[in-house]
Every structure is written in structure tokens, then in C-alpha cells.
XYZ file of C-alpha atoms in Angstrom:
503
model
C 0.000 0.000 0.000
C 2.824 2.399 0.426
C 5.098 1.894 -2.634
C 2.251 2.976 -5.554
C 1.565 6.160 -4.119
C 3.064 9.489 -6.406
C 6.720 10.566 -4.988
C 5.378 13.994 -5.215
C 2.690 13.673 -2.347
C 4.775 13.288 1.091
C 1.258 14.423 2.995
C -0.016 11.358 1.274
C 2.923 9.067 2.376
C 2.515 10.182 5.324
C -0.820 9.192 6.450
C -0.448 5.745 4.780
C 2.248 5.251 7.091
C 0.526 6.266 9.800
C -2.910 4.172 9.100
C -0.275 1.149 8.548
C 1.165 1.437 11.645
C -2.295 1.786 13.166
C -3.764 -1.178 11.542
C -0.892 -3.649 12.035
C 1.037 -4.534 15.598
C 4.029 -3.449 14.622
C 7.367 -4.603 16.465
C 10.194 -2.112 17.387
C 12.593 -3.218 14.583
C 9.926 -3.023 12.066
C 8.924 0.560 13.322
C 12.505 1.914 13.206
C 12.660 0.431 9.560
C 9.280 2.117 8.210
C 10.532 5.673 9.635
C 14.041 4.820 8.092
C 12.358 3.920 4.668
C 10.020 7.006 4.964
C 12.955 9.203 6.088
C 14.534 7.701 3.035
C 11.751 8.716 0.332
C 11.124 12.215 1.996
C 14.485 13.259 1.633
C 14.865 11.629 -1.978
C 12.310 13.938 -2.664
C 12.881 17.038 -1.601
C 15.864 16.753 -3.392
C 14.302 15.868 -6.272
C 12.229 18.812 -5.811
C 15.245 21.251 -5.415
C 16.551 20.013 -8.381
C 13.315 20.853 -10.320
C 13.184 24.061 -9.340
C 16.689 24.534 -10.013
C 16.415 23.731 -13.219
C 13.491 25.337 -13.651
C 15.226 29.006 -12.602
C 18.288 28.277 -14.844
C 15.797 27.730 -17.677
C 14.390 31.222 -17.004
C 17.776 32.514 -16.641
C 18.503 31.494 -20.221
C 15.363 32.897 -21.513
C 14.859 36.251 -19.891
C 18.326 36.914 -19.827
C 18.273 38.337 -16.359
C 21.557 38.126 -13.928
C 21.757 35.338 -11.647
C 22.096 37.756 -9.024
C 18.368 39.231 -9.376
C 16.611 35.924 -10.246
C 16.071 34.797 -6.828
C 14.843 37.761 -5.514
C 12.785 38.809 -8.519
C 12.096 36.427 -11.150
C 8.523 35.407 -10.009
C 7.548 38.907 -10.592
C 9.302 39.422 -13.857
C 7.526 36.335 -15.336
C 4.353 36.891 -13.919
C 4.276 40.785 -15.006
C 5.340 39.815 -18.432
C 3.664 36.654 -18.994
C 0.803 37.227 -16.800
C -1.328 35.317 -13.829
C -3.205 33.307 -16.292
C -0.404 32.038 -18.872
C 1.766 31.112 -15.657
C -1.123 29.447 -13.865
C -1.646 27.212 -17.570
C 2.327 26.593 -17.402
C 2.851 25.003 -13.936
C -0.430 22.497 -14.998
C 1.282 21.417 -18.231
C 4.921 21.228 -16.073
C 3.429 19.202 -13.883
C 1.135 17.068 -16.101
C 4.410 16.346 -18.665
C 6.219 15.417 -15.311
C 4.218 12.918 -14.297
C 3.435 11.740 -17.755
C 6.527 10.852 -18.358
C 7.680 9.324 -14.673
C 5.175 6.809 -15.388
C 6.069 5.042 -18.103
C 9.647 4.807 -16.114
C 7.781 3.198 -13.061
C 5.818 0.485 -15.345
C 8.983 -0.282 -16.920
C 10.966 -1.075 -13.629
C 8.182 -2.345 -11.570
C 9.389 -0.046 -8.780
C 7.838 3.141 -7.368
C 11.215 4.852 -6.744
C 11.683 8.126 -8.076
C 13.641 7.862 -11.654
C 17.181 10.095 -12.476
C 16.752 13.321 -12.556
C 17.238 13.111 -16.425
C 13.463 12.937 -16.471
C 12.379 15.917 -14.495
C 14.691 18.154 -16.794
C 13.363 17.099 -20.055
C 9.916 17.132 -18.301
C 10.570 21.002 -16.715
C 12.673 22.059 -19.752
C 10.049 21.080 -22.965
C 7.214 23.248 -20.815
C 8.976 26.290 -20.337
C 11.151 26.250 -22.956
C 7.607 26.401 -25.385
C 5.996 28.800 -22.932
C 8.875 31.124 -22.986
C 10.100 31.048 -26.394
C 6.900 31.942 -27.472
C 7.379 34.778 -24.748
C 10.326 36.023 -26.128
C 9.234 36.086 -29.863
C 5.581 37.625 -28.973
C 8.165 40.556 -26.619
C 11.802 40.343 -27.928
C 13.011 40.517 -24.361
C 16.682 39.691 -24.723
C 19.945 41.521 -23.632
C 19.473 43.981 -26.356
C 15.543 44.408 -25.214
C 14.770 48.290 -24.496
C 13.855 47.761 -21.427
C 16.667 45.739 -20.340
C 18.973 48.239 -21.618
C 17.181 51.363 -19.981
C 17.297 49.693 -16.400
C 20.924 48.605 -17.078
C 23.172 50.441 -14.341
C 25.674 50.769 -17.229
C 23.110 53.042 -19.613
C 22.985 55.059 -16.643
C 26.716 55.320 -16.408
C 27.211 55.740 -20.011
C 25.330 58.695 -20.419
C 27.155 60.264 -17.158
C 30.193 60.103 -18.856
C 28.469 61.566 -21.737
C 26.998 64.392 -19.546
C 30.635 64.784 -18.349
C 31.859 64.676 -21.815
C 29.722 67.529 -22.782
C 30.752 69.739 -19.775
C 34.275 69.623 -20.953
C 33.183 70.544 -24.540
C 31.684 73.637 -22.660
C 34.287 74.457 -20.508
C 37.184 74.886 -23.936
C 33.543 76.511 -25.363
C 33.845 79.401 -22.816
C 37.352 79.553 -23.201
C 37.057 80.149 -26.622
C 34.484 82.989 -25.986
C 36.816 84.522 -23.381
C 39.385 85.464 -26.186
C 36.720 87.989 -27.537
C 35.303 89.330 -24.205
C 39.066 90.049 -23.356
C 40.035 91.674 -26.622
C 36.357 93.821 -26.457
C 37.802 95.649 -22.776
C 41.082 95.596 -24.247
C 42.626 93.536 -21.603
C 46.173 92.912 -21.387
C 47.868 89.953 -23.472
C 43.797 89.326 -24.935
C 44.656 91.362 -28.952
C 43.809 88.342 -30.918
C 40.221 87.504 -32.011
C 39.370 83.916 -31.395
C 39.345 83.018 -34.561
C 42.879 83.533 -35.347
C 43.726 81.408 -31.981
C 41.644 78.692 -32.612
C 40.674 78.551 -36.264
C 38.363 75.181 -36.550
C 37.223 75.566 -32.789
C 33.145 76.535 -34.225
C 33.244 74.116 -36.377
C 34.046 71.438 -33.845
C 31.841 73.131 -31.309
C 28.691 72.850 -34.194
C 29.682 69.044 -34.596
C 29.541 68.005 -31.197
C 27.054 70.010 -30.495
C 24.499 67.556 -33.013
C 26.220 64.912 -31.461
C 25.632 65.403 -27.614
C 22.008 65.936 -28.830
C 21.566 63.040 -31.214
C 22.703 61.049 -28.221
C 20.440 61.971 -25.789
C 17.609 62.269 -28.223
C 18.671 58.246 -28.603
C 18.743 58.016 -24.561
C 15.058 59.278 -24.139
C 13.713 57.441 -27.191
C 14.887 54.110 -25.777
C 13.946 54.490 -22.376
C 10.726 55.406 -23.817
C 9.846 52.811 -25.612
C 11.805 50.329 -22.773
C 9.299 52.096 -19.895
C 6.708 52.972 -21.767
C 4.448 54.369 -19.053
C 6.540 54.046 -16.560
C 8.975 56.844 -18.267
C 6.317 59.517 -17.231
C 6.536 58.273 -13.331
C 9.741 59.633 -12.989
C 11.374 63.609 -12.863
C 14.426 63.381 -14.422
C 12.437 61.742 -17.336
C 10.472 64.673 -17.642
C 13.725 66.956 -17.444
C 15.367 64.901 -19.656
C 12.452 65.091 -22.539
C 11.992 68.648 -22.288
C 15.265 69.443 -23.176
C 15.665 66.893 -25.659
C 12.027 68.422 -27.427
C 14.167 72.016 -26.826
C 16.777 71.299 -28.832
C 15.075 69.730 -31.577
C 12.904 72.554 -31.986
C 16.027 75.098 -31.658
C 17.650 73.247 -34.816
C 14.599 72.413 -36.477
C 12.128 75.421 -36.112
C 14.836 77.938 -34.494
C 13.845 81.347 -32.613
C 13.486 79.910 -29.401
C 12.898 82.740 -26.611
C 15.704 80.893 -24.287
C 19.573 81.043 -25.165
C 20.777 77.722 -26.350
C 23.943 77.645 -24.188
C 21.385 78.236 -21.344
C 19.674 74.926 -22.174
C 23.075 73.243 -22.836
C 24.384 74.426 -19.422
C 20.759 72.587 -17.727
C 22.112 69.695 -19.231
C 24.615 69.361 -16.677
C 22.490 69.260 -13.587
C 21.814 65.711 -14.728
C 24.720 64.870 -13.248
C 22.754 64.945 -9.977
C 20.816 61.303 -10.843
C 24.950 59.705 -10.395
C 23.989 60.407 -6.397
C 20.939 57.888 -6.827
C 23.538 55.601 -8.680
C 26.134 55.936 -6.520
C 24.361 55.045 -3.540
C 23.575 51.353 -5.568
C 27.419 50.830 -6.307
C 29.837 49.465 -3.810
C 33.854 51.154 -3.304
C 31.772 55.253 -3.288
C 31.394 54.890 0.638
C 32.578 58.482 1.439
C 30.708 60.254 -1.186
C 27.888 58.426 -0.032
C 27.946 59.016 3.339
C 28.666 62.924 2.328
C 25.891 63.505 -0.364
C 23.530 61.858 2.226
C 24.820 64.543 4.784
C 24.121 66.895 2.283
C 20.704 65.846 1.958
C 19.956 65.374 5.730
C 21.063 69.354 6.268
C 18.707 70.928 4.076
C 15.968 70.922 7.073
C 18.711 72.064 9.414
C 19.912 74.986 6.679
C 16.275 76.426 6.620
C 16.144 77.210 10.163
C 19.501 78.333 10.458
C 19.100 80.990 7.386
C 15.913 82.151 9.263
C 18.071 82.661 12.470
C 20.564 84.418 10.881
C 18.694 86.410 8.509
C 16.052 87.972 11.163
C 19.239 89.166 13.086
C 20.915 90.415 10.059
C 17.918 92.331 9.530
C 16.924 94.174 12.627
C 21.070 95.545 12.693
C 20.710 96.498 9.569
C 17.719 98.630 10.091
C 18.846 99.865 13.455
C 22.505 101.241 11.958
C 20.656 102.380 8.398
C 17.917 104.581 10.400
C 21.060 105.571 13.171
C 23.388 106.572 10.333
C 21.164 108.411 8.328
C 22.299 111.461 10.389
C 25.965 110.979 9.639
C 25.508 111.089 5.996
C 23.072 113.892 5.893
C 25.417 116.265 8.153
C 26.974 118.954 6.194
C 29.976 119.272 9.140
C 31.535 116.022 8.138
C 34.008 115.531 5.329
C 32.509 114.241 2.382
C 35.127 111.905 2.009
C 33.736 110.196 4.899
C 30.254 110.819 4.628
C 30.523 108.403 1.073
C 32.105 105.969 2.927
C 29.662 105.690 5.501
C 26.734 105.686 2.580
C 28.743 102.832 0.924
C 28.421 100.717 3.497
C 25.186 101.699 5.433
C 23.806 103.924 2.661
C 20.825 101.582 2.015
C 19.054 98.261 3.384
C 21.073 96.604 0.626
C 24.208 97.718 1.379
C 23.412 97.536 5.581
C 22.463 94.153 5.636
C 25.235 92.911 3.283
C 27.757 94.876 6.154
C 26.047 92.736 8.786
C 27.179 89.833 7.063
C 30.081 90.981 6.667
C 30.591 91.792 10.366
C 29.275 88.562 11.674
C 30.329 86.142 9.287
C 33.306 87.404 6.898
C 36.486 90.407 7.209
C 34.537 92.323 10.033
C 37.572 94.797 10.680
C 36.870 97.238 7.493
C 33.230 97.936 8.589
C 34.553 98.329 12.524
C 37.466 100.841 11.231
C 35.141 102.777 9.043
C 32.486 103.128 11.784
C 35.692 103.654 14.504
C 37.373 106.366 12.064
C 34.621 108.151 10.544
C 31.308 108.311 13.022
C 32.519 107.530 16.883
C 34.899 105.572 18.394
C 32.586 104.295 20.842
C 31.556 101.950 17.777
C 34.750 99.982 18.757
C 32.469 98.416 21.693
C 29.433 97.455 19.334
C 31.922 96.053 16.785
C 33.755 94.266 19.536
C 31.261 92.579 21.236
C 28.866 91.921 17.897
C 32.098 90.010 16.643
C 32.225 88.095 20.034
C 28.625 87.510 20.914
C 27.158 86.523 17.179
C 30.218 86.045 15.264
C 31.580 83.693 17.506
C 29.088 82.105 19.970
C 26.104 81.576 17.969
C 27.811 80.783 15.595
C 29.908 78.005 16.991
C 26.412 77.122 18.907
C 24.906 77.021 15.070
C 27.553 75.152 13.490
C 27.555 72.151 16.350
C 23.522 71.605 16.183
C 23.920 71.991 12.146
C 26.603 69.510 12.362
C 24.467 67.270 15.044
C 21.560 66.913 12.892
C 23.096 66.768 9.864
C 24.927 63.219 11.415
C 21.883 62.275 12.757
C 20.404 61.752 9.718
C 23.649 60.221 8.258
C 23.539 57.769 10.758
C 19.546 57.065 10.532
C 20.035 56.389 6.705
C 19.400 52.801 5.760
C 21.435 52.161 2.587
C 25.241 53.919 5.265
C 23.799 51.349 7.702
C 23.877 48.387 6.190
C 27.037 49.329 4.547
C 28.691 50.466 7.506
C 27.768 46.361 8.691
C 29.007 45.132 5.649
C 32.180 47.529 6.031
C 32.606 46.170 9.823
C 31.753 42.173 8.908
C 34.873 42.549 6.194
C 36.791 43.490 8.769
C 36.141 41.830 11.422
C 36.971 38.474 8.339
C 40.217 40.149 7.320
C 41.120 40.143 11.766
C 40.124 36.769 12.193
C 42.093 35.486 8.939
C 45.058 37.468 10.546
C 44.813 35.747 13.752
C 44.458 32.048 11.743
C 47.031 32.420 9.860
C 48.939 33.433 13.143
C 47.514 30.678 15.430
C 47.532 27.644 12.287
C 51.615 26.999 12.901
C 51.172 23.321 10.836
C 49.713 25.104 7.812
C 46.984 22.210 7.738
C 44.281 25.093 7.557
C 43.141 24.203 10.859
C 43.607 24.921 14.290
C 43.643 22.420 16.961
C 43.528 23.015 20.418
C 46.868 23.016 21.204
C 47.724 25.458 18.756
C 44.513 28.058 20.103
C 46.584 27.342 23.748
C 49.891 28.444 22.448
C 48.808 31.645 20.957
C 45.978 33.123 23.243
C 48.985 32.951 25.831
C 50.729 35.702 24.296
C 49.906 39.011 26.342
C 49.828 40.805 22.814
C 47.114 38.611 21.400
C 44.807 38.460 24.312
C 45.150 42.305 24.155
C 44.200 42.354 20.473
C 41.205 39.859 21.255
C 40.296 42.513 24.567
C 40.152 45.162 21.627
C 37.529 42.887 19.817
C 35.304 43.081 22.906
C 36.347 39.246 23.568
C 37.868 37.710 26.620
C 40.042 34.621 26.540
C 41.265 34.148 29.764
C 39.934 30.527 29.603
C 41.537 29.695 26.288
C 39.423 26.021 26.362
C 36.304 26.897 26.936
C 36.388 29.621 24.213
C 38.043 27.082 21.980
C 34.809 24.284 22.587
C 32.364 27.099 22.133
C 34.087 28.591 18.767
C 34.134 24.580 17.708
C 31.695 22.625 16.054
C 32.360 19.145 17.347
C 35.213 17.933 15.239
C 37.893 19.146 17.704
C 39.564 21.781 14.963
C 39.048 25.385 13.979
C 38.715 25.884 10.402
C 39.000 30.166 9.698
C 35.542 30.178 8.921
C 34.467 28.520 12.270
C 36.668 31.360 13.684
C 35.368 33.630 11.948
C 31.565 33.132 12.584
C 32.083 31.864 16.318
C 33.983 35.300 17.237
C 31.006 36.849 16.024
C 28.479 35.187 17.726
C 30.287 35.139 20.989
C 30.430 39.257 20.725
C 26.620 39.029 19.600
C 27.428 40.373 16.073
């Protein structure tokens, strides 16, 4: 009763084992070889079961062409959104049906209900989704060189910064070039030469990669529009991208735009801000991660610090534009003086830009023109303005700028987990140190004997005190770091350090 019943139905197994022990007295030998033989089949199938899906992944693999990286975590969701709910639902039937159908021919030909060699289940998983996805690909054309493959590539979006930063070096010899004529126009020194004459072919080259850089980007948008489709319209820098791609078609096509062209060629360049999104994705850019996060985390902080500052800024300047008035207006002071005064208190503008300047920049100008010119007594107000705002709230500004600005460094999730991956590879690269150290017969692993000799150096217990461990009682650490086979391999080193510090 047990050996006809389906390999594929453990549940089933199962319960005829149990009813069979139920119906029959069963001795203890015979029980112990019923859970052996059952132990048996269960685990022959659920390795036959790892194996079909294996295969069945590696199939997909082939098909969709996606890394092997992002199939585990995303492959049911790539199938299902391309091939839909119902297709997928029709596949695993006929996978399963052509499975079975051809096990059991197998099983009539032995006489035995064991499972067959895995053989089977591969031509069985591989002629159902092989059809089902060839005719995918055929119906879509998703391959390698599919649209959207290539507009979600990390490398399209690195290609194109290059090509960003390609076209910002075209700019920069472009405003050198116009330089020459600005400099010759207010007869500078050394500028005599038009810019023709020092660069002779430079407009010409300028005109040619100027279709270029927008032939290429035109390309860019086109294919992640046809690659996204509606998705292209979810994102910003899609938009930005497409209206100035549609601005510089009509500039060469139509012409007479109301906006300078180098003004749209310069907005090109603030594309370069999408390489922070990328750069947080790529590993070895740690620093300028952790620094345009900062960045990021400050603007809240930088709002209420400008308010701060500016409301000060403001009520001095008011207070010495309304007090200094006076000064400027009286007839008994030099007029030498007076236009001093006026050019640096003549106006609100011209006030509050002195504040500034007081508080945060050269304050000893405005304090010597006040000093000189209106009263000395403005030495005190200069004096202790520098001391009480220039350098106390200040300093009291800059450390809670600088405290919530690493607060939010610290609270983002993508410089967390790398700052754990950062401290797992080197907390590895420690314990490899210390193996190689400890292993003195170059067997690759460390026996107890060996962990003895080198936790008694005073050095090494040091450097273990330093990882937070204590090995004072160099067995015990050794039988809790072991696994049972009386040796330390570097990863059982390794992982057992960690546990022990609660990593």
C-alpha cells in the first residue's frame, strides 16, 4: 500500500504510514525500519524537488536573460508581469502534467515506485517552459538587447554620465574660446587676438559636437521610452530629460526659441545629480555616499539656520541704516567720509550685506570705518557683535547643524547596512590574521593546542580585549568557537567570534 503512491505527495505518504502502523502490531525493529524507509523517500524527494526548481530558474535565466544575481529575488515577478497570472497558472499544470506523464512510463517499466534520475524531471521542466517562454520572447523580444533591459541597465545610466561629463568639458574649452573675444572687447592685457585667429576650426568642432551630444540623448530618451513605456512619465528626471531633448530639436529644427541655447546646454549638466541615486547602488563610493547623504539630511537644518541668521541680520541692519542716516546727511563732516559711511550703510542693501560681513566674513573694514569716521565708541558694538554673534552663535549654530546633519547620516538605511558590511569585512580580514597566526602546521586548521599556544601571548589576548572578547579561559572559548570535530577551520573562527560578541 505504500510503494504505488506518487513521490510527489509526502502528505499522502505520510498518512499511509501512519494508518499502517495503526492497523498492524508493529514490532520495534519493524517501526525503526518504516521511519528509516520514509525518512529515506522524503528526503529523496525534496531533493528531487530542489533540483526541479533549479532547473526550472536556470531555464528562465537562459530565456529572460536576467543576472543570476536578481533571479532569486525577482524572477517570479518578472515572469508573472510579463507573462501574466493566467499564462503562468496554464504553465505550472502542463509542467506538472508532462512530469508525471513521463515518470510513469519509467515506473511500469521497472516495476518499482522509486523516483527515476533526474534526467526525467529536466526534459519534463525544460520542454514546458522552454515552449511557454520562447513563445514569450518572440511575442516581446526581451533579450539583452531588449529596451527595457537596456534602460534599467546600471551601465546606460553610467554611459550617459560620462556623456553628460563629456559635454561639460566641450563647454568648458567653449567658454574659453568665448573669453578670447570678451578680453580683446575691454582691451585687456595679453587678450589682442580675435578667437578666430587662436583657434581657427574651434566653431566648427563646437557645431559638430554640439548635433552629437544631442543626437545622443535624443537616442537616450527614445529608448527608455519605448523600454518604460508608461513608466517613463513616473519619474522627474524623465520629464527633465524630454523637455530638453524636445528644446533642442525645436532650436535646430524650427529655431527662434525665446531661451539662449547655451542656457539649455548648461541645464544639461544638472543631470549629473541622478549619479547620487547611482552611486548610492554601487559598492567602493562609501565616502561620497555618506557625504551627499549629509548633504541631503542638512537641508531641514539649513532652513532654520538661514531664518536665524537672517532675522538678526535684519533688525542691525535697520537699526545702523535709520542711526546713520544722520551721519551722511550732516553737512559738518568731510565728504570723504560721509561716502564711505553711505557705501556701506547707505541703504538696506548695502546695511544688511555689512552685517554679514561683520558677523560672518572680514569684520575689521566695517569696525574701522564706523571707529574712524562716526565715533569711536563703535569699537564696543563692533567688539562685542564680533564676540557675541560672530563667535558664539555661531559656533552654537555650526555644532547643532553639524548634530543633525549626522543624525540623519547615521539614521540612513542604505550607510547602515554598509557600515555592517564595512565592519563584517573586517572583522573576516582580523580573524584570517589571527588564523594564519595561530595555524603553525599550515593544515588550515587549528587544533587546540595550537589556540593554547597563541591566546597565551599578552599581545594577542590584548588584540582579542580590543575585539570586545575575553580569553582568559583559552578552552572553553576554543569548545564554544568549535563545532564538534575538535579543529578550527577560519571560517568557524570567523563566525564563532562573532556570535560570541553578539554580532
Amino acid at each position: 500500500t505504500l510503494h504505488p503512491l506518487h513521490p510527489t505527495q509526502p502528505g499522502l505518504l505520510l498518512l499511509a504510514a501512519m494508518d499502517a502502523a495503526r492497523a498492524a502490531v508493529l514490532s520495534d525493529a519493524e517501526v525503526t525500519k518504516l521511519c528509516t524507509w520514509l525518512e529515506e523517500k522524503l528526503a529523496r524527494e525534496r531533493a528531487a524537488l530542489d533540483l526541479r526548481h533549479g532547473l526550472i530558474l536556470q531555464e528562465l535565466r537562459g530565456y529572460l536573460q536576467v543576472p543570476t544575481a536578481k533571479v532569486d529575488d525577482g524572477i517570479a515577478d518578472i515572469v508573472i508581469e510579463h507573462v501574466g497570472d493566467a499564462e503562468m497558472a496554464d504553465t505550472r499544470a502542463e509542467s506538472k502534467a508532462t512530469s508525471e506523464g513521463q515518470a510513469s512510463p519509467e515506473k511500469e517499466a521497472n516495476g518499482s515506485g522509486e523516483q527515476q534520475p533526474p534526467e526525467l524531471t529536466k526534459q519534463g521542466t525544460k520542454s514546458v517552459f522552454g515552449q511557454k517562454l520562447s513563445g514569450f520572447k518572440a511575442h516581446h523580444g526581451l533579450d539583452a538587447w531588449h529596451p527595457r533591459a537596456i534602460a534599467t541597465s546600471p551601465m546606460f545610466e553610467i554611459f550617459f554620465s560620462c556623456v553628460i561629463l563629456l559635454n561639460a568639458g566641450v563647454m568648458a574649452f567653449e567658454v574659453q574660446y568665448m573669453g578670447f573675444d570678451l578680453g580683446k572687447e575691454v582691451e585687456f592685457p595679453r587678450f589682442t587676438e580675435p578667437a578666430t585667429s587662436i583657434w581657427p576650426r574651434a566653431r566648427v568642432a563646437f557645431a559638430v559636437f554640439e548635433w552629437f551630444f544631442g543626437i545622443v540623448f535624443l537616442i537616450e530618451v527614445l529608448v527608455k521610452l519605448v523600454g518604460l513605456r508608461w513608466e517613463f512619465f513616473k519619474q522627474g528626471w524623465n520629464w527633465f530629460d524630454g523637455v530638453m531633448v524636445i528644446a533642442w530639436v525645436v532650436d535646430k529644427v524650427v529655431g527662434g526659441l525665446p531661451v539662449d541655447s547655451s542656457i539649455l546646454r548648461l541645464s544639461r549638466l544638472a543631470r549629473l545629480l541622478r549619479m547620487v541615486r547611482l552611486v548610492r547602488a554601487m559598492q567602493g563610493f562609501d565616502s561620497l555616499v555618506v557625504m551627499t547623504t549629509a548633504l541631503r539630511g542638512s537641508l531641514q537644518a539649513l532652513v532654520w539656520v538661514f531664518l536665524l541668521l537672517m532675522l538678526l541680520q535684519i533688525f542691525f541692519a535697520l537699526l545702523f541704516s535709520q542711526t546713520l542716516v544722520y551721519y551722511i546727511l550732516d553737512d559738518r563732516a568731510p565728504m570723504v567720509d560721509r561716502r564711505e559711511v553711505f557705501e556701506y550703510f547707505g541703504n538696506f542693501n548695502r546695511a544688511l550685506l555689512s552685517m554679514f560681513e561683520l558677523t560672518l566674513g572680514n569684520w575689521v573694514p566695517v569696525a574701522r570705518v564706523l571707529h574712524d569716521n562716526v565715533s569711536g565708541f563703535f569699537v564696543l558694538f563692533s567688539v562685542l557683535h564680533k564676540t557675541i554673534f560672530g563667535f558664539a552663535c555661531i559656533g552654537v549654530i555650526n555644532g547643532v547643524f553639524m548634530q543633525e546633519t549626522f543624525k540623519c547620516t547615521q539614521s540612513d538605511d542604505t550607510i547602515m547596512v554598509r557600515m555592517t558590511q564595512n565592519r563584517n569585512r573586517m572583522h573576516l580580514s582580523k580573524m584570517k590574521q589571527f588564523f594564519a597566526a595561530a595555524d603553525d602546521s599550515g593544515d588550515g586548521k587549528i587544533t587546540i593546542e595550537e589556540f593554547r599556544q597563541v591566546v597565551q601571548d599578552d599581545e594577542v589576548k590584548h588584540w582579542f580585549a580590543a575585539q570586545e572578547l575575553s580569553v582568559q579561559d583559552p578552552d572553553m572559548i576554543f569548545n564554544l568557537l568549535d563545532d564538534g570535530d575538535h579543529s578550527l577551520t577560519a571560517e568557524e573562527v570567523a563566525n564563532g567570534v562573532s556570535r560570541l560578541k553578539g554580532a
